[in-house]
CSV table of C-alpha atoms in Angstrom, one decimal:
chain,number,residue,atom,x,y,z
T,979,UNK,CA,-1.0,-28.2,23.0
T,980,UNK,CA,-2.8,-30.2,20.7
T,981,UNK,CA,-6.2,-30.4,22.0
T,982,UNK,CA,-6.0,-26.6,22.2
T,983,UNK,CA,-6.1,-26.5,18.8
T,984,UNK,CA,-8.4,-29.1,17.9
T,985,UNK,CA,-11.5,-27.0,17.8
T,986,UNK,CA,-10.1,-24.9,15.0
T,987,UNK,CA,-9.1,-27.9,12.5
T,988,UNK,CA,-11.7,-29.4,13.7
T,989,UNK,CA,-13.7,-27.4,10.9
T,990,UNK,CA,-11.8,-28.9,8.1
T,991,UNK,CA,-12.7,-32.1,8.4
T,992,UNK,CA,-15.7,-31.9,6.2
T,993,UNK,CA,-13.9,-30.7,3.4
T,994,UNK,CA,-13.7,-33.7,2.5
T,995,UNK,CA,-16.7,-33.5,0.4
T,996,UNK,CA,-16.8,-34.1,-3.5
T,997,UNK,CA,-17.6,-30.3,-4.0
T,998,UNK,CA,-16.4,-29.4,-7.4
T,999,UNK,CA,-15.4,-32.2,-8.4
T,1000,UNK,CA,-17.0,-32.7,-11.2
T,1001,UNK,CA,-14.1,-31.1,-13.6
T,1002,UNK,CA,-12.0,-33.1,-15.4
T,1003,UNK,CA,-8.4,-31.8,-14.5
T,1004,UNK,CA,-6.6,-33.8,-12.5
T,1005,UNK,CA,-3.1,-32.3,-10.8
T,1006,UNK,CA,-0.9,-34.9,-11.6
T,1007,UNK,CA,1.7,-34.2,-9.3
T,1008,UNK,CA,2.1,-31.6,-6.3
T,1009,UNK,CA,4.9,-30.2,-4.6
T,1010,UNK,CA,4.6,-28.4,-2.0
T,1011,UNK,CA,7.9,-25.8,0.5
T,1012,UNK,CA,7.0,-23.8,3.2
T,1013,UNK,CA,9.1,-21.5,4.6
T,1014,UNK,CA,9.5,-20.4,7.9
T,1015,UNK,CA,11.9,-19.2,8.5
T,1016,UNK,CA,10.9,-15.5,9.0
T,1017,UNK,CA,7.6,-13.9,10.6
T,1018,UNK,CA,6.4,-13.8,7.1
T,1019,UNK,CA,5.7,-17.5,5.9
T,1020,UNK,CA,5.6,-18.2,2.3
T,1021,UNK,CA,4.5,-21.0,0.6
T,1022,UNK,CA,5.5,-22.2,-3.0
T,1023,UNK,CA,3.0,-24.9,-5.3
T,1024,UNK,CA,4.3,-26.5,-7.9
T,1025,UNK,CA,1.1,-28.1,-9.5
T,1026,UNK,CA,1.1,-30.5,-13.1
T,1027,UNK,CA,-2.3,-30.3,-14.5
T,1028,UNK,CA,-3.5,-32.4,-16.7
T,1029,UNK,CA,-7.3,-32.1,-18.8
T,1030,UNK,CA,-8.9,-35.8,-19.2
T,1031,UNK,CA,-11.1,-34.4,-20.6
T,1032,UNK,CA,-13.3,-33.3,-24.0
T,1033,UNK,CA,-13.6,-29.7,-23.1
T,1034,UNK,CA,-11.0,-26.8,-23.6
T,1035,UNK,CA,-10.8,-25.6,-19.5
T,1036,UNK,CA,-9.7,-22.1,-19.4
T,1037,UNK,CA,-9.2,-20.6,-15.8
T,1038,UNK,CA,-7.6,-23.6,-12.8
T,1039,UNK,CA,-9.0,-23.0,-9.3
T,1040,UNK,CA,-7.2,-22.6,-5.9
T,1041,UNK,CA,-8.6,-22.6,-3.0
T,1042,UNK,CA,-7.6,-21.7,0.6
T,1043,UNK,CA,-8.8,-22.0,4.1
T,1044,UNK,CA,-10.6,-18.8,5.6
T,1045,UNK,CA,-7.9,-18.4,8.3
T,1046,UNK,CA,-5.5,-18.7,5.6
T,1047,UNK,CA,-7.2,-16.2,3.1
T,1048,UNK,CA,-7.7,-13.5,5.6
T,1049,UNK,CA,-3.8,-13.3,6.3
T,1050,UNK,CA,-2.9,-13.6,2.2
T,1051,UNK,CA,-1.3,-11.0,1.4
T,1052,UNK,CA,0.3,-12.1,-1.9
T,1053,UNK,CA,-0.4,-14.8,-4.3
T,1054,UNK,CA,1.3,-14.8,-7.3
T,1055,UNK,CA,0.8,-17.8,-10.5
T,1056,UNK,CA,2.7,-17.9,-13.6
T,1057,UNK,CA,3.3,-20.8,-16.3
T,1058,UNK,CA,6.6,-22.6,-15.5
T,1059,UNK,CA,9.2,-25.5,-16.8
T,1060,UNK,CA,7.9,-28.6,-15.5
T,1061,UNK,CA,11.0,-28.9,-13.9
T,1062,UNK,CA,10.0,-27.9,-11.3
T,1063,UNK,CA,12.5,-25.5,-10.5
T,1064,UNK,CA,11.4,-22.2,-11.8
T,1065,UNK,CA,10.6,-19.5,-9.3
T,1066,UNK,CA,6.6,-17.7,-9.7
T,1067,UNK,CA,7.9,-14.3,-8.8
T,1068,UNK,CA,11.1,-14.2,-11.5
T,1069,UNK,CA,8.1,-14.5,-14.3
T,1070,UNK,CA,4.9,-13.1,-15.1
T,1071,UNK,CA,2.0,-13.2,-13.4
T,1072,UNK,CA,-1.2,-14.6,-15.1
T,1073,UNK,CA,-5.2,-12.8,-14.1
T,1074,UNK,CA,-5.6,-13.9,-10.4
T,1075,UNK,CA,-9.3,-13.6,-9.1
T,1076,UNK,CA,-11.9,-14.6,-6.5
T,1077,UNK,CA,-14.8,-16.1,-7.4
T,1078,UNK,CA,-17.5,-18.2,-6.0
T,1079,UNK,CA,-18.1,-21.0,-7.5
T,1080,UNK,CA,-21.8,-22.8,-6.3
T,1081,UNK,CA,-22.1,-25.7,-3.7
T,1082,UNK,CA,-18.7,-24.4,-1.9
T,1083,UNK,CA,-18.6,-24.2,1.8
T,1084,UNK,CA,-18.2,-20.3,2.7
T,1085,UNK,CA,-15.0,-21.4,5.1
T,1086,UNK,CA,-13.6,-22.1,1.8
T,1087,UNK,CA,-12.1,-18.8,-0.6
T,1088,UNK,CA,-11.4,-20.0,-4.4
T,1089,UNK,CA,-9.3,-18.1,-6.7
T,1090,UNK,CA,-9.4,-18.7,-10.0
T,1091,UNK,CA,-6.5,-18.6,-12.4
T,1092,UNK,CA,-6.8,-17.7,-16.4
T,1093,UNK,CA,-5.0,-19.1,-18.7
T,1094,UNK,CA,-3.3,-17.3,-21.6
T,1095,UNK,CA,-4.3,-20.5,-23.8
T,1096,UNK,CA,-6.7,-22.8,-23.0
T,1097,UNK,CA,-5.8,-26.1,-22.3
T,1098,UNK,CA,-7.0,-28.9,-24.8
T,1099,UNK,CA,-8.1,-32.8,-24.0
T,1100,UNK,CA,-4.8,-34.9,-23.3
T,1101,UNK,CA,-3.1,-31.9,-22.2
T,1102,UNK,CA,-0.5,-30.9,-18.9
T,1103,UNK,CA,1.1,-27.4,-17.7
T,1104,UNK,CA,3.0,-27.3,-14.8
T,1105,UNK,CA,1.7,-23.9,-13.0
T,1106,UNK,CA,4.1,-22.4,-10.1
T,1107,UNK,CA,2.2,-21.0,-7.3
T,1108,UNK,CA,3.3,-18.7,-4.8
T,1109,UNK,CA,1.3,-17.4,-1.6
T,1110,UNK,CA,2.9,-15.5,1.6
T,1111,UNK,CA,1.2,-15.0,4.4
T,1112,UNK,CA,1.6,-12.2,7.3
T,1113,UNK,CA,0.5,-13.0,11.5
T,1114,UNK,CA,-0.5,-17.0,10.6
T,1115,UNK,CA,2.8,-18.1,13.2
T,1116,UNK,CA,0.9,-17.6,16.5
T,1117,UNK,CA,3.1,-17.1,19.4
T,1118,UNK,CA,3.1,-19.9,21.8
T,1119,UNK,CA,3.6,-19.1,25.0
T,1120,UNK,CA,2.0,-15.3,24.7
T,1121,UNK,CA,4.1,-13.8,27.2
T,1122,UNK,CA,8.1,-14.8,28.0
T,1123,UNK,CA,10.5,-12.9,30.2
T,1124,UNK,CA,13.4,-11.5,28.9
T,1125,UNK,CA,15.6,-15.1,29.0
T,1126,UNK,CA,13.2,-17.3,27.0
T,1127,UNK,CA,13.2,-17.7,23.6
T,1128,UNK,CA,10.0,-17.1,20.9
T,1129,UNK,CA,8.4,-20.0,20.5
T,1130,UNK,CA,5.8,-20.6,17.3
T,1131,UNK,CA,2.8,-22.3,16.7
T,1132,UNK,CA,2.2,-23.3,13.0
T,1133,UNK,CA,-0.6,-25.3,10.8
T,1134,UNK,CA,-0.9,-26.3,7.2
T,1135,UNK,CA,-2.7,-29.5,5.5
T,1136,UNK,CA,-0.2,-32.6,5.0
T,1137,UNK,CA,-2.5,-32.8,2.6
T,1138,UNK,CA,-3.2,-30.2,-0.3
T,1139,UNK,CA,-6.2,-28.4,0.0
T,1140,UNK,CA,-7.5,-27.5,-3.4
T,1141,UNK,CA,-10.9,-28.9,-5.5
T,1142,UNK,CA,-9.2,-31.1,-7.7
T,1143,UNK,CA,-8.3,-34.9,-7.3
T,1144,UNK,CA,-4.2,-35.4,-6.6
T,1145,UNK,CA,-1.9,-37.9,-8.0
T,1146,UNK,CA,1.1,-37.3,-6.4
T,1147,UNK,CA,2.2,-34.8,-3.5
T,1148,UNK,CA,4.3,-33.6,-0.8
T,1149,UNK,CA,4.9,-31.3,1.3
T,1150,UNK,CA,8.8,-29.8,2.8
T,1151,UNK,CA,8.7,-27.1,5.4
T,1152,UNK,CA,11.9,-25.1,5.8
T,1153,UNK,CA,12.5,-23.9,9.8
T,1154,UNK,CA,14.9,-21.3,10.8
T,1155,UNK,CA,17.1,-24.0,12.6
T,1156,UNK,CA,17.1,-27.9,14.2
T,1157,UNK,CA,15.5,-27.5,17.4
T,1158,UNK,CA,11.3,-28.1,17.4
T,1159,UNK,CA,9.8,-28.7,20.1
T,1160,UNK,CA,7.0,-31.6,18.7
T,1161,UNK,CA,4.8,-31.4,14.9
T,1162,UNK,CA,2.7,-33.7,14.0
T,1163,UNK,CA,3.8,-37.1,13.4
T,1164,UNK,CA,2.3,-38.8,10.8
T,1165,UNK,CA,3.1,-41.9,8.2
T,1166,UNK,CA,6.0,-41.0,5.7
T,1167,UNK,CA,7.2,-37.8,7.9
T,1168,UNK,CA,10.7,-37.7,8.5
T,1169,UNK,CA,12.9,-35.0,10.2
T,1170,UNK,CA,16.4,-34.0,8.6
T,1171,UNK,CA,17.6,-31.0,10.0
T,1172,UNK,CA,16.4,-28.3,9.8
T,1173,UNK,CA,13.5,-29.7,7.1
T,1174,UNK,CA,10.5,-31.2,7.6
T,1175,UNK,CA,8.7,-33.3,4.8
T,1176,UNK,CA,5.3,-35.2,4.7
T,1177,UNK,CA,4.7,-37.4,2.1
T,1178,UNK,CA,4.3,-38.5,-0.3
T,1179,UNK,CA,0.1,-39.0,-0.3
T,1180,UNK,CA,-0.8,-41.0,-3.6
T,1181,UNK,CA,-4.8,-41.2,-4.7
T,1182,UNK,CA,-6.2,-38.2,-3.0
T,1183,UNK,CA,-9.3,-36.6,-3.4
T,1184,UNK,CA,-10.3,-33.4,-3.5
T,1185,UNK,CA,-10.5,-31.5,-0.9
T,1186,UNK,CA,-8.6,-33.7,1.3
T,1187,UNK,CA,-7.1,-32.3,4.6
T,1188,UNK,CA,-5.4,-33.8,7.3
T,1189,UNK,CA,-4.0,-31.7,9.6
T,1190,UNK,CA,-0.7,-31.1,11.3
T,1191,UNK,CA,0.9,-28.4,13.8
T,1192,UNK,CA,4.3,-27.9,14.2
T,1193,UNK,CA,6.2,-26.1,17.3
T,1194,UNK,CA,9.0,-24.6,17.1
T,1195,UNK,CA,12.0,-22.2,17.8
T,1196,UNK,CA,12.0,-18.7,15.8
T,1197,UNK,CA,13.6,-15.1,17.2
T,1198,UNK,CA,14.0,-13.8,14.5
T,1199,UNK,CA,12.6,-9.9,14.1
T,1200,UNK,CA,9.3,-10.0,13.9
T,1201,UNK,CA,9.1,-6.2,12.9
T,1202,UNK,CA,5.2,-5.1,11.6
T,1203,UNK,CA,4.7,-1.2,10.8
T,1204,UNK,CA,1.4,-0.6,12.5
T,1205,UNK,CA,1.1,2.1,10.1
T,1206,UNK,CA,3.7,3.0,7.5
T,1207,UNK,CA,3.8,6.8,5.6
T,1208,UNK,CA,6.2,7.1,2.1
T,1209,UNK,CA,6.1,10.5,0.5
T,1210,UNK,CA,8.1,10.8,-2.4
T,1211,UNK,CA,8.5,14.1,-4.3
T,1212,UNK,CA,9.7,15.2,-7.1
T,1213,UNK,CA,11.5,18.2,-8.3
T,1214,UNK,CA,12.6,18.8,-11.8
T,1215,UNK,CA,16.0,20.6,-11.0
T,1216,UNK,CA,17.5,17.3,-10.5
T,1217,UNK,CA,16.1,15.7,-7.3
T,1218,UNK,CA,14.0,12.6,-5.9
T,1219,UNK,CA,13.4,13.2,-1.5
T,1220,UNK,CA,12.0,10.2,-0.1
T,1221,UNK,CA,10.9,10.8,3.3
T,1222,UNK,CA,9.7,7.4,5.1
T,1223,UNK,CA,7.2,7.6,8.3
T,1224,UNK,CA,8.0,4.9,10.6
T,1225,UNK,CA,5.8,3.0,13.4
T,1226,UNK,CA,6.9,-0.3,14.3
T,1227,UNK,CA,6.0,-2.6,17.2
T,1228,UNK,CA,7.3,-6.0,17.7
T,1229,UNK,CA,5.3,-8.6,16.8
T,1230,UNK,CA,6.2,-11.8,18.2
T,1231,UNK,CA,5.8,-12.9,21.9
T,1232,UNK,CA,4.6,-10.0,24.1
T,1233,UNK,CA,7.5,-8.6,27.0
T,1234,UNK,CA,6.9,-9.7,30.3
T,1235,UNK,CA,8.7,-9.1,33.8
T,1236,UNK,CA,11.8,-6.6,34.1
T,1237,UNK,CA,14.0,-5.6,31.8
T,1238,UNK,CA,17.5,-5.6,32.8
T,1239,UNK,CA,20.0,-3.9,31.1
T,1240,UNK,CA,22.9,-4.7,32.6
T,1241,UNK,CA,21.5,-8.7,31.5
T,1242,UNK,CA,21.5,-7.3,28.1
T,1243,UNK,CA,24.6,-5.6,27.7
T,1244,UNK,CA,26.9,-8.8,29.0
T,1245,UNK,CA,24.8,-11.4,27.3
T,1246,UNK,CA,22.0,-10.2,24.8
T,1247,UNK,CA,22.6,-13.9,22.8
T,1248,UNK,CA,21.0,-15.4,26.1
T,1249,UNK,CA,19.5,-12.9,27.9
T,1250,UNK,CA,18.1,-10.8,24.6
T,1251,UNK,CA,16.8,-13.7,22.8
T,1252,UNK,CA,14.1,-12.7,21.3
T,1253,UNK,CA,14.6,-8.8,21.1
T,1254,UNK,CA,16.4,-7.5,17.9
T,1255,UNK,CA,18.4,-4.0,18.0
T,1256,UNK,CA,19.1,-3.8,14.0
T,1257,UNK,CA,17.0,-3.3,11.0
T,1258,UNK,CA,18.3,-3.3,7.4
T,1259,UNK,CA,16.9,-1.1,4.5
T,1260,UNK,CA,18.2,-1.5,1.1
T,1261,UNK,CA,18.1,1.9,-1.0
T,1262,UNK,CA,18.5,2.3,-4.1
T,1263,UNK,CA,21.7,2.7,-5.8
T,1264,UNK,CA,23.2,6.4,-5.5
T,1265,UNK,CA,21.2,7.5,-2.9
T,1266,UNK,CA,22.7,10.5,-0.8
T,1267,UNK,CA,21.7,12.7,1.5
T,1268,UNK,CA,20.4,10.0,3.6
T,1269,UNK,CA,19.3,10.6,7.6
T,1270,UNK,CA,18.0,8.7,10.5
T,1271,UNK,CA,15.6,10.7,13.0
T,1272,UNK,CA,13.1,10.5,15.4
T,1273,UNK,CA,11.2,12.6,18.2
T,1274,UNK,CA,13.8,13.2,20.2
T,1275,UNK,CA,16.2,14.4,17.3
T,1276,UNK,CA,19.1,12.3,15.2
T,1277,UNK,CA,20.2,9.2,15.6
T,1278,UNK,CA,23.6,8.5,14.8
T,1279,UNK,CA,23.9,5.1,15.9
T,1280,UNK,CA,23.3,4.3,11.5
T,1281,UNK,CA,25.7,3.2,9.4
T,1282,UNK,CA,25.3,3.8,5.9
T,1283,UNK,CA,27.5,1.7,2.4
T,1284,UNK,CA,27.2,1.1,-0.2
T,1285,UNK,CA,28.6,1.3,-4.1
T,1286,UNK,CA,27.4,1.4,-7.9
T,1287,UNK,CA,24.9,-1.2,-7.6
T,1288,UNK,CA,23.4,-1.0,-4.0
T,1289,UNK,CA,23.1,1.2,-0.4
T,1290,UNK,CA,22.2,-0.6,2.5
T,1291,UNK,CA,21.4,1.6,5.4
T,1292,UNK,CA,21.3,-0.3,9.0
T,1293,UNK,CA,19.8,1.5,11.8
T,1294,UNK,CA,20.1,0.9,15.2
T,1295,UNK,CA,16.6,2.1,17.4
T,1296,UNK,CA,17.7,3.7,20.5
T,1297,UNK,CA,16.5,0.8,22.9
T,1298,UNK,CA,16.7,-3.2,22.0
T,1299,UNK,CA,12.6,-4.4,20.7
T,1300,UNK,CA,11.4,-6.8,22.7
T,1301,UNK,CA,7.9,-8.0,22.2
T,1302,UNK,CA,4.9,-5.8,22.4
T,1303,UNK,CA,7.5,-2.7,22.3
T,1304,UNK,CA,7.3,0.9,19.7
T,1305,UNK,CA,9.1,3.3,18.4
T,1306,UNK,CA,8.9,5.1,15.8
T,1307,UNK,CA,11.3,6.8,13.6
T,1308,UNK,CA,12.3,8.8,10.0
T,1309,UNK,CA,14.0,7.9,7.0
T,1310,UNK,CA,14.7,10.1,4.1
T,1311,UNK,CA,17.5,10.1,1.2
T,1312,UNK,CA,17.7,12.2,-2.2
T,1313,UNK,CA,17.9,10.5,-5.5
T,1314,UNK,CA,18.5,11.3,-8.9
T,1315,UNK,CA,15.9,12.5,-10.9
T,1316,UNK,CA,17.4,11.2,-13.9
T,1317,UNK,CA,17.1,7.0,-12.9
T,1318,UNK,CA,13.4,7.5,-12.1
T,1319,UNK,CA,11.7,10.0,-14.5
T,1320,UNK,CA,11.4,9.5,-17.6
T,1321,UNK,CA,9.2,11.2,-21.1
T,1322,UNK,CA,7.3,9.3,-23.1
T,1323,UNK,CA,4.1,10.1,-26.1
T,1324,UNK,CA,4.3,13.6,-24.3
T,1325,UNK,CA,4.1,12.5,-20.8
T,1326,UNK,CA,6.4,11.8,-17.9
T,1327,UNK,CA,6.5,9.0,-15.8
T,1328,UNK,CA,8.0,8.6,-12.7
T,1329,UNK,CA,9.6,4.9,-12.1
T,1330,UNK,CA,10.1,3.5,-8.4
T,1331,UNK,CA,9.3,0.6,-5.9
T,1332,UNK,CA,5.9,0.7,-4.1
T,1333,UNK,CA,7.2,-0.6,-0.6
T,1334,UNK,CA,9.2,-0.6,2.6
T,1335,UNK,CA,13.4,-1.1,2.0
T,1336,UNK,CA,14.0,-2.9,4.7
T,1337,UNK,CA,14.1,-7.0,4.7
T,1338,UNK,CA,11.7,-8.7,5.9
T,1339,UNK,CA,9.0,-5.4,6.9
T,1340,UNK,CA,5.1,-6.2,7.5
T,1341,UNK,CA,3.7,-3.4,6.9
T,1342,UNK,CA,-0.5,-3.8,7.7
T,1343,UNK,CA,-1.5,0.2,6.1
T,1344,UNK,CA,0.9,1.9,3.5
T,1345,UNK,CA,0.5,5.1,2.3
T,1346,UNK,CA,2.2,5.8,-0.8
T,1347,UNK,CA,2.3,9.9,-1.3
T,1348,UNK,CA,4.0,10.7,-5.3
T,1349,UNK,CA,3.8,14.4,-4.9
T,1350,UNK,CA,4.2,15.6,-8.3
T,1351,UNK,CA,5.6,19.9,-9.0
T,1352,UNK,CA,2.7,22.3,-9.3
T,1353,UNK,CA,1.7,22.4,-12.2
T,1354,UNK,CA,1.0,19.1,-13.3
T,1355,UNK,CA,-1.9,17.9,-15.0
T,1356,UNK,CA,-3.8,14.7,-16.8
T,1357,UNK,CA,-2.4,12.4,-13.4
T,1358,UNK,CA,-2.7,9.0,-14.5
T,1359,UNK,CA,-1.2,5.2,-12.5
T,1360,UNK,CA,-0.5,2.4,-12.9
T,1361,UNK,CA,-0.2,0.3,-10.0
T,1362,UNK,CA,0.7,-4.2,-10.4
T,1363,UNK,CA,-1.8,-4.8,-7.6
T,1364,UNK,CA,-5.3,-3.4,-6.4
T,1365,UNK,CA,-4.6,-0.4,-4.5
T,1366,UNK,CA,-6.6,2.6,-2.8
T,1367,UNK,CA,-6.4,6.1,-4.6
T,1368,UNK,CA,-7.3,9.3,-4.1
T,1369,UNK,CA,-6.3,12.4,-4.5
T,1370,UNK,CA,-4.6,15.6,-2.2
T,1371,UNK,CA,-2.9,19.2,-2.5
T,1372,UNK,CA,0.6,20.3,-0.9
T,1373,UNK,CA,1.2,23.8,-0.2
T,1374,UNK,CA,5.1,24.2,-0.5
T,1375,UNK,CA,7.7,27.2,-0.5
T,1376,UNK,CA,6.7,29.6,-3.8
T,1377,UNK,CA,3.9,28.0,-4.3
T,1378,UNK,CA,0.9,29.5,-5.6
T,1379,UNK,CA,-1.8,27.1,-5.7
T,1380,UNK,CA,-0.5,24.0,-4.6
T,1381,UNK,CA,1.6,20.9,-5.9
T,1382,UNK,CA,-0.8,17.6,-6.7
T,1383,UNK,CA,-0.3,14.2,-4.4
T,1384,UNK,CA,-1.3,10.6,-5.9
T,1385,UNK,CA,-1.9,8.8,-3.2
T,1386,UNK,CA,-2.2,5.0,-2.7
T,1387,UNK,CA,-3.4,3.1,-0.3
T,1388,UNK,CA,-2.7,-0.7,0.8
T,1389,UNK,CA,-2.8,-3.0,3.6
T,1390,UNK,CA,-1.6,-6.4,4.2
T,1391,UNK,CA,1.6,-5.1,2.6
T,1392,UNK,CA,5.0,-7.9,2.2
T,1393,UNK,CA,8.0,-7.6,0.3
T,1394,UNK,CA,7.4,-9.0,-2.9
T,1395,UNK,CA,4.9,-6.2,-2.9
T,1396,UNK,CA,8.4,-4.4,-3.2
T,1397,UNK,CA,7.2,-4.6,-6.9
T,1398,UNK,CA,8.0,-0.6,-9.6
T,1399,UNK,CA,4.8,1.6,-10.2
T,1400,UNK,CA,4.5,4.3,-12.8
T,1401,UNK,CA,3.1,8.2,-12.3
T,1402,UNK,CA,2.3,9.8,-15.6
T,1403,UNK,CA,1.3,13.5,-15.7
T,1404,UNK,CA,2.0,16.5,-18.2
T,1405,UNK,CA,4.2,19.2,-17.7
T,1406,UNK,CA,5.1,22.5,-19.0
T,1407,UNK,CA,8.4,22.9,-19.3
T,1408,UNK,CA,8.4,27.3,-18.5
T,1409,UNK,CA,6.6,25.6,-15.7
T,1410,UNK,CA,9.6,25.3,-14.2
T,1411,UNK,CA,10.6,29.5,-14.8
T,1412,UNK,CA,8.1,30.3,-11.9
T,1413,UNK,CA,9.9,29.4,-8.8
T,1414,UNK,CA,13.1,31.6,-10.1
T,1415,UNK,CA,10.4,34.7,-11.5
T,1416,UNK,CA,9.1,34.8,-8.5
T,1417,UNK,CA,12.6,34.7,-6.6
T,1418,UNK,CA,13.7,37.4,-8.7
T,1419,UNK,CA,10.6,39.5,-8.9
T,1420,UNK,CA,10.1,39.2,-4.7
T,1421,UNK,CA,14.3,40.6,-4.2
T,1422,UNK,CA,13.5,43.5,-6.9
T,1423,UNK,CA,10.3,44.8,-5.5
T,1424,UNK,CA,12.3,44.5,-2.3
T,1425,UNK,CA,14.2,46.4,-3.4
T,1426,UNK,CA,12.3,49.1,-5.0
T,1427,UNK,CA,10.4,49.9,-1.7
T,1428,UNK,CA,13.7,50.4,0.0
T,1429,UNK,CA,14.1,52.9,-2.7
T,1430,UNK,CA,11.1,54.6,-2.0
T,1431,UNK,CA,11.2,54.5,1.5
T,1432,UNK,CA,14.6,56.2,2.0
T,1433,UNK,CA,13.6,58.9,-0.8
T,1434,UNK,CA,9.8,60.0,-0.1
T,1435,UNK,CA,8.9,62.6,2.1
T,1436,UNK,CA,6.8,61.0,4.3
T,1437,UNK,CA,5.5,63.5,7.2
T,1438,UNK,CA,2.3,65.1,8.6
T,1439,UNK,CA,1.2,68.0,6.4
T,1440,UNK,CA,3.1,71.2,6.9
T,1441,UNK,CA,-0.9,72.7,7.6
T,1442,UNK,CA,-1.9,70.2,10.1
T,1443,UNK,CA,-2.0,71.2,14.0
T,1444,UNK,CA,0.1,68.6,15.4
T,1445,UNK,CA,2.9,69.0,13.1
T,1446,UNK,CA,3.2,72.9,13.8
T,1447,UNK,CA,2.9,71.8,17.7
T,1448,UNK,CA,5.9,69.3,16.6
T,1449,UNK,CA,7.6,72.3,15.1
T,1450,UNK,CA,7.4,74.4,18.9
T,1451,UNK,CA,8.4,71.4,20.5
T,1452,UNK,CA,11.4,71.5,18.5
T,1453,UNK,CA,12.2,75.1,19.2
T,1454,UNK,CA,11.4,74.7,22.7
T,1455,UNK,CA,14.0,71.6,22.5
T,1456,UNK,CA,16.8,73.6,20.9
T,1457,UNK,CA,16.5,76.5,23.0
T,1458,UNK,CA,17.5,74.2,26.4
T,1459,UNK,CA,19.8,72.6,24.4
T,1460,UNK,CA,21.2,76.3,23.9
T,1461,UNK,CA,20.8,76.9,27.5
T,1462,UNK,CA,22.1,74.3,28.9
T,1463,UNK,CA,25.3,75.1,26.5
T,1464,UNK,CA,25.9,78.3,28.2
T,1465,UNK,CA,25.3,77.4,31.4
T,1466,UNK,CA,27.9,75.3,30.6
T,1467,UNK,CA,30.3,77.6,29.1
T,1468,UNK,CA,29.3,80.4,31.7
T,1469,UNK,CA,31.0,77.7,34.4
T,1470,UNK,CA,33.4,76.2,32.5
T,1471,UNK,CA,34.4,80.4,32.2
T,1472,UNK,CA,34.4,80.5,35.5
T,1473,UNK,CA,36.9,77.6,36.6
T,1474,UNK,CA,39.7,78.7,34.6
T,1475,UNK,CA,39.2,83.1,35.9
T,1476,UNK,CA,39.2,81.5,39.6
T,1477,UNK,CA,42.2,78.4,39.2
T,1478,UNK,CA,44.1,82.0,37.4
T,1479,UNK,CA,43.2,83.8,40.2
T,1480,UNK,CA,44.9,81.7,43.1
T,1481,UNK,CA,47.4,80.8,41.0
T,1482,UNK,CA,48.3,84.6,40.5
T,1483,UNK,CA,47.8,84.9,44.8
T,1484,UNK,CA,50.2,82.4,45.2
T,1485,UNK,CA,52.5,83.6,42.8
T,1486,UNK,CA,52.6,87.2,45.6
T,1487,UNK,CA,52.8,85.6,48.3
T,1488,UNK,CA,55.8,84.0,47.3
T,1489,UNK,CA,57.8,87.4,46.6
T,1490,UNK,CA,55.9,88.7,49.9
T,1491,UNK,CA,58.0,86.3,51.2
T,1492,UNK,CA,61.1,86.4,49.7
T,1493,UNK,CA,61.6,89.6,50.1
């Protein structure tokens, strides 16, 4: 296993060159924690930064290898409390952008974190950084049988890769369970239960890199949505309708060989350990009219429960999801308008979450479509992270020109992107009367047309040849009907007369016989 990854890891050995080492910043202490318990890799780093120079520093640089930067989905930096216990996701994030300093190798991606206040001579601060990566766990082997477990490879550096010198640093890797096939054994490395610890390491030069490889078991769901279209439709009559179209694949070790339903049903944890059967979606509170269906129709194996604080939907596909298998389905639900639509400075704005509600779902491409009421104008959007924005029009019932639709597109989406965003627009309240007036007008003209139709003479002109021919035809038909009726009356009278004569003749014969 090691010799397969050696060419990749060897490419970083040159990074120990003193690039950017002229900086006066020093990392007095670095604590890193890597979470490998799901398909999403989360690296939380606490940096104690000191300024040993005489100039004020207004930014701190973060470096990532190229293979990591290509899978970086979310990066957030916050000022910590110095205790190493704060969570970067809970504070206000500092501005972060990609920079390209001189003399930096192309195999590195550098991010600049702007400080709210310059760091003076002799000052220090604690910076907490959360980096979230997708598609960073490599299945090994890539194909497995139904009864096999799923093994993954993860590669990192035991040393913190930084453009600054590091005095003391340590690394902790959290694994799903205690089963580890192998890991790189270094000095000061030890395995304690499901945690693998490296360090502490002291007095590391800038861009120090010490590769490690971990081969471990992880049978958690590797659900990846290749594409998700999330439509949010606003109705000022009191409802926000959410419709989500999922196209999901199991991105773990691909399944090979035949699938046995009998083995899976009798021993699912042994004959289908790498598969997942259900997903959980955490919907907003007070969600109603929830449905879950696919191309065939409604799927009744879902479960819904909740209270005033949360609503959870447990969805179960029609078949267990093994590696490489795909499924597509749609989730829909309604939300109270008053919980998400507000007014400010003469405008209305929608305040709702951006990402998908399903736990630990990776989305390769996400489209969020916000359908505004017809007549909305002066539309603007506020999103806490970069997205592609466009507009389109949707025609629905009782629409004249169509409803404006704001389309937001983002790639490589993780649960950390499930933050609130806002869509501002102006809307005249009188426009709400448009649809009721159209319905009333439609029924009025329909009844009016019925009245006109029943009372109007729509026959052809009485002087035309066709009208005269129609009259002659009616006379012939009436005459034939009269003749037919007369013949029927004559035949009926004749029959009655014959019957009467027969009766009289019979009585006469009886009288003669008696005499």
